[in-house]
Backbone as CSV, one residue per row, in Angstrom:
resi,resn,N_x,N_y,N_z,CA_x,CA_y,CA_z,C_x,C_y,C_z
1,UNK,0.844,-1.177,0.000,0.000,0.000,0.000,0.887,1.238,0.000
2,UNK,0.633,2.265,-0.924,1.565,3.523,-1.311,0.866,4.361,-0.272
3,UNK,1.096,4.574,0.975,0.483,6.045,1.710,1.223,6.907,1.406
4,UNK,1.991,7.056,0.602,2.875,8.626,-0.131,1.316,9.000,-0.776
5,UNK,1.417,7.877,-1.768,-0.019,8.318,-2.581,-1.352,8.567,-1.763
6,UNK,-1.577,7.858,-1.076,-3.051,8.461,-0.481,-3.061,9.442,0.404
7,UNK,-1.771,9.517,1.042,-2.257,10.453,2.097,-1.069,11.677,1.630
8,UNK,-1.031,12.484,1.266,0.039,13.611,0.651,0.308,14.296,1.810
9,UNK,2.163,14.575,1.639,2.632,15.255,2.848,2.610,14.082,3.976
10,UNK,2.341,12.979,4.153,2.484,12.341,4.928,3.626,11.903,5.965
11,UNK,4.600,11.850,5.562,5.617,11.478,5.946,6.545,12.863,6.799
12,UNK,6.923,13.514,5.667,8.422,14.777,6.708,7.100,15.833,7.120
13,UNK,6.416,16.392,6.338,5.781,17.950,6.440,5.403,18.359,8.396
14,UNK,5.253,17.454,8.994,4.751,17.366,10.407,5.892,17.077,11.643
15,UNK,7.394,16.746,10.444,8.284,15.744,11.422,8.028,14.814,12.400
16,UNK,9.169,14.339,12.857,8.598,13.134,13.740,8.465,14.046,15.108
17,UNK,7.738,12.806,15.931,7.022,12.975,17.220,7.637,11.850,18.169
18,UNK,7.641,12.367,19.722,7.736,11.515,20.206,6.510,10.614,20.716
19,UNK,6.671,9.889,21.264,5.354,8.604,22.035,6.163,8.255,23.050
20,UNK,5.039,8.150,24.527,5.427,7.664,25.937,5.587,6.048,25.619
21,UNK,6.165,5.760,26.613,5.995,4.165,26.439,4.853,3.862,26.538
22,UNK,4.462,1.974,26.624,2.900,1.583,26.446,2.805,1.699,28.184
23,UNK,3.525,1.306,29.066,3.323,0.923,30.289,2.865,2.501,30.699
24,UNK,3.114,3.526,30.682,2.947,5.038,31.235,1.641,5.099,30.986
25,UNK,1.223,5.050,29.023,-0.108,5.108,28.292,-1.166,4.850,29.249
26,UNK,-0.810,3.235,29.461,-1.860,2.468,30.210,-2.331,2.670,31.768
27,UNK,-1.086,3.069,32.138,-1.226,3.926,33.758,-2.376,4.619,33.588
28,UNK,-2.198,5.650,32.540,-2.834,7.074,32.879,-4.025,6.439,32.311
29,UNK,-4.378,5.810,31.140,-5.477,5.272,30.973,-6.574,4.838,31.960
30,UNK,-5.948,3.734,32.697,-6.552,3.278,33.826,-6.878,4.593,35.030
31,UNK,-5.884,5.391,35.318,-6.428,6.776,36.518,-7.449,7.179,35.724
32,UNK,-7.690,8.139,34.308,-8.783,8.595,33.644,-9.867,8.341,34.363
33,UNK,-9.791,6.876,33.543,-11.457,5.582,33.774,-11.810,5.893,34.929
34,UNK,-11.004,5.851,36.265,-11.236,5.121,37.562,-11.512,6.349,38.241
35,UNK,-11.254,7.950,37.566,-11.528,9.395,38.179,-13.001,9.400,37.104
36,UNK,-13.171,9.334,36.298,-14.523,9.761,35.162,-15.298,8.439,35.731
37,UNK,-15.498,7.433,36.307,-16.035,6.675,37.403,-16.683,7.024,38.325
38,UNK,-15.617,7.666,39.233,-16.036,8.177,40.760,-16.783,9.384,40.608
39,UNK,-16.519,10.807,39.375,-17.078,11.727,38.715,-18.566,11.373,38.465
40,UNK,-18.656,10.389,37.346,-19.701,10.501,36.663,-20.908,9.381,37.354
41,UNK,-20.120,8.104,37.740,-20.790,6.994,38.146,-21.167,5.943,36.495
42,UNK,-20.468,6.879,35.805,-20.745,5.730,34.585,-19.366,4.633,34.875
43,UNK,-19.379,3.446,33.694,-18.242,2.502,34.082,-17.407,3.503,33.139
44,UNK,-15.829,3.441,33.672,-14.749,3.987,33.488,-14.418,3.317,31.582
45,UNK,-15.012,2.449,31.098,-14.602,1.910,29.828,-15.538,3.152,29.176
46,UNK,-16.723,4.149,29.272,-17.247,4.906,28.625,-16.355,6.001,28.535
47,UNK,-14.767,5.936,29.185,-14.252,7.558,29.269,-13.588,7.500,28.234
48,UNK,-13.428,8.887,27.375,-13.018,8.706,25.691,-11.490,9.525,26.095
49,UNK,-10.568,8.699,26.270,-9.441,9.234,26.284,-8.179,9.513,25.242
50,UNK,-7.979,10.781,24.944,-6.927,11.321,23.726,-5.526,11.468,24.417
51,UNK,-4.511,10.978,23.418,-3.490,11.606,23.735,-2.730,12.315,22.605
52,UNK,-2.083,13.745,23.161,-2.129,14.859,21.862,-0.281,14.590,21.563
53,UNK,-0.239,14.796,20.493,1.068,14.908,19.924,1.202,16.325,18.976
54,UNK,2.428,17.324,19.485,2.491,18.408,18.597,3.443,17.735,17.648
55,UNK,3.240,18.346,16.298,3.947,17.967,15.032,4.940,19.729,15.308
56,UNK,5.819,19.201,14.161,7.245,20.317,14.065,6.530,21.750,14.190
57,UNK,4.995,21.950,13.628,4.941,23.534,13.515,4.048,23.739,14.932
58,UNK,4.438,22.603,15.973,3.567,22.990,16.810,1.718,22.725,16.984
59,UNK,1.221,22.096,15.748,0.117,22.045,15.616,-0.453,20.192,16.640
60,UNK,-1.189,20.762,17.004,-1.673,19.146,18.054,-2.788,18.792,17.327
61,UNK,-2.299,16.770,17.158,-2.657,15.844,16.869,-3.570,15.077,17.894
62,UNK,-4.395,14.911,18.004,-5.004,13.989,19.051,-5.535,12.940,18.577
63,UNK,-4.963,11.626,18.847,-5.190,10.419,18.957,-5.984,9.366,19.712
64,UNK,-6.732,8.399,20.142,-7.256,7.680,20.693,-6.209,7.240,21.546
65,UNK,-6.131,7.117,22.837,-4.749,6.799,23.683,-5.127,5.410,23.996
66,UNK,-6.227,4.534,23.545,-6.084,3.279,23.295,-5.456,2.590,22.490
67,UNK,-5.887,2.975,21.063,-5.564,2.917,19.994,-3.843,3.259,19.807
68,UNK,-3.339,4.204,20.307,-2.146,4.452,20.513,-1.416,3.101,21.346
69,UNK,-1.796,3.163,22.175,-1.297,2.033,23.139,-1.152,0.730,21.997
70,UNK,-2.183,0.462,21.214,-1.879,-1.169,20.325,-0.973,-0.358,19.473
71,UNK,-0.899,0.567,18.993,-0.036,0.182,17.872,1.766,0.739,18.689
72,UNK,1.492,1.330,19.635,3.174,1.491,20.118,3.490,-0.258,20.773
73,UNK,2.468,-1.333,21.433,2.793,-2.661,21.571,3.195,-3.452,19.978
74,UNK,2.092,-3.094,19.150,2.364,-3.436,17.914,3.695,-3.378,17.061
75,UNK,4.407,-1.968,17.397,5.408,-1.843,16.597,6.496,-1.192,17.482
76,UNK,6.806,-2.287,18.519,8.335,-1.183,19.169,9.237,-0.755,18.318
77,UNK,9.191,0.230,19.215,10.581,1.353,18.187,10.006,1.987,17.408
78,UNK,9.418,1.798,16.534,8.780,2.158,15.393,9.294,4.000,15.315
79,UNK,9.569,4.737,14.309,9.929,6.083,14.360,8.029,6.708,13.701
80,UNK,7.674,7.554,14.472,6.224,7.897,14.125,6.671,9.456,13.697
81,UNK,6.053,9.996,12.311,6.084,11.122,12.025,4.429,11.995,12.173
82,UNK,4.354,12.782,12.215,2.838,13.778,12.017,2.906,14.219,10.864
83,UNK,1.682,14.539,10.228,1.137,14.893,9.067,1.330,16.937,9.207
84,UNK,1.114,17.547,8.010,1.527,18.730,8.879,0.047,19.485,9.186
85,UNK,-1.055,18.777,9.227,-2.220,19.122,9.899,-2.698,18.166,10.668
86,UNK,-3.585,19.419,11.850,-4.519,18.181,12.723,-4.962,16.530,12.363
87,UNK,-5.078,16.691,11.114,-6.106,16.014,10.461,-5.465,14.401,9.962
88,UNK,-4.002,14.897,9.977,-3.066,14.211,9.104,-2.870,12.836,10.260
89,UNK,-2.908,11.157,9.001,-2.411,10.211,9.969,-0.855,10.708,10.598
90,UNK,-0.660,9.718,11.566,0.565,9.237,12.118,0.798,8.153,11.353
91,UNK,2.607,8.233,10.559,2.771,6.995,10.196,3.724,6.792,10.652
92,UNK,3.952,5.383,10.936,4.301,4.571,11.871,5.503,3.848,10.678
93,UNK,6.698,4.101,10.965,7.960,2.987,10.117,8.801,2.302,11.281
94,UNK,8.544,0.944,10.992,9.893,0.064,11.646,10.312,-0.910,10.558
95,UNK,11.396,-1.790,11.239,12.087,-2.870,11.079,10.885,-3.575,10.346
96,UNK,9.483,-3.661,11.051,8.587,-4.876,10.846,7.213,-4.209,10.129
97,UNK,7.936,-3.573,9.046,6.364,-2.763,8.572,5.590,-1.447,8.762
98,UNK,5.421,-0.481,8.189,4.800,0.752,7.979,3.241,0.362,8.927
99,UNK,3.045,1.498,9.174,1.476,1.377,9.860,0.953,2.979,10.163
100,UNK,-0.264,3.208,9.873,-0.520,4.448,10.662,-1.702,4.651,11.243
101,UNK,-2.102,5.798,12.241,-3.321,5.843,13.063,-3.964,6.875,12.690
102,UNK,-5.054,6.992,12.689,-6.293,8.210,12.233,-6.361,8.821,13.181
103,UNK,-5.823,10.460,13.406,-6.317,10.922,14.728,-7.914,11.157,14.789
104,UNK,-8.172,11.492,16.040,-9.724,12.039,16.170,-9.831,13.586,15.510
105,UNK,-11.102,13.853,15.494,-11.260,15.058,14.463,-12.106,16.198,15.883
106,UNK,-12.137,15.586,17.207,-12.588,16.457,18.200,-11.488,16.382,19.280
107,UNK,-11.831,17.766,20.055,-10.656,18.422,20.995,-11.185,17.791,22.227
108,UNK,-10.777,17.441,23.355,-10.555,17.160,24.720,-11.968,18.139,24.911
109,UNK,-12.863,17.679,25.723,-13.867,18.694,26.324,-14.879,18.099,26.821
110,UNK,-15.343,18.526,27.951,-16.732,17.176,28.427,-16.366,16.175,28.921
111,UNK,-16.499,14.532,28.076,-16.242,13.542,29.140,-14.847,13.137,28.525
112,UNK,-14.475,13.494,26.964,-13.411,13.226,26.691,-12.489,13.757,27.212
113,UNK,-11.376,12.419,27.850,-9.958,13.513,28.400,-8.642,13.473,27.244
114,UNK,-7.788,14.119,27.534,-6.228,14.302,26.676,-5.705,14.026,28.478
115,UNK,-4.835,13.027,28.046,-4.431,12.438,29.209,-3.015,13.106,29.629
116,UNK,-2.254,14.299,28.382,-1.290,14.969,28.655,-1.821,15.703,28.715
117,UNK,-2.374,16.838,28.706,-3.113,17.796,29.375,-3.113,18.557,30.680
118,UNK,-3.544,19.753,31.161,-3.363,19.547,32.352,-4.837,19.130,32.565
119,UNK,-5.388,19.100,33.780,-6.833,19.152,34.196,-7.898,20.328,33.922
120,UNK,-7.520,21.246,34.353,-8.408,22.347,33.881,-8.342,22.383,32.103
121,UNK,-7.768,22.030,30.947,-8.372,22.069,30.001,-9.004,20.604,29.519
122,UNK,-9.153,19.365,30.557,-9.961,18.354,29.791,-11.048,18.114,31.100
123,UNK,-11.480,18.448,31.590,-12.346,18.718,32.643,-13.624,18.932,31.847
């Protein structure tokens, strides 16, 4: 599959990004759930948690921080670049195969959290 071709600018325009490890991801994952729980009284699997990545011009990416979590288990090491808009996948190059993730197209607000964030803006 050519993602040069489908997705344009894909690769340098956003530069690369870093990613926490999976074990940190999943920490904060699990606090989210277990605070939007005690908050809401819904079960903690309804809390929609993002985690944001700025690309080179500064512009933030927000991702599913589940979804993040399989594909950083999926592909250690892997070097992940940003697209040079919000909008743009993450693609994902290693040793074991190209891959990339669709960010979300909504900001942290309500029940969704950005788990790098501080509190007062995903509250």
């Amino acid at each position: 599959f050519d993602l040069d071709a489908s997705f344009t600018n894909l690769c340098t325009d956003g530069g690369r990004v870093s990613l926490p490890d999976a074990a940190t991801l999943k920490s904060a994952i699990k606090t989210a759930r277990a605070a939007f729980r005690q908050r809401t009284g819904k079960p903690g699997t309804k809390c929609p948690t993002l985690w944001r990545l700025d690309n080179a011009q500064g512009i933030a990416v927000y991702v599913n921080a589940a979804y993040l979590v399989d594909m950083i288990e999926a592909m250690p090491g892997a070097d992940v670049y940003a697209g040079c808009k919000s909008t743009s996948p993450l693609y994902f190059v290693s040793a074991d195969g190209d891959g990339i993730l669709l960010p979300v197209n909504h900001k942290p607000g309500g029940t969704t959290v950005a788990l790098n964030e501080n509190a007062e803006q995903t509250a």
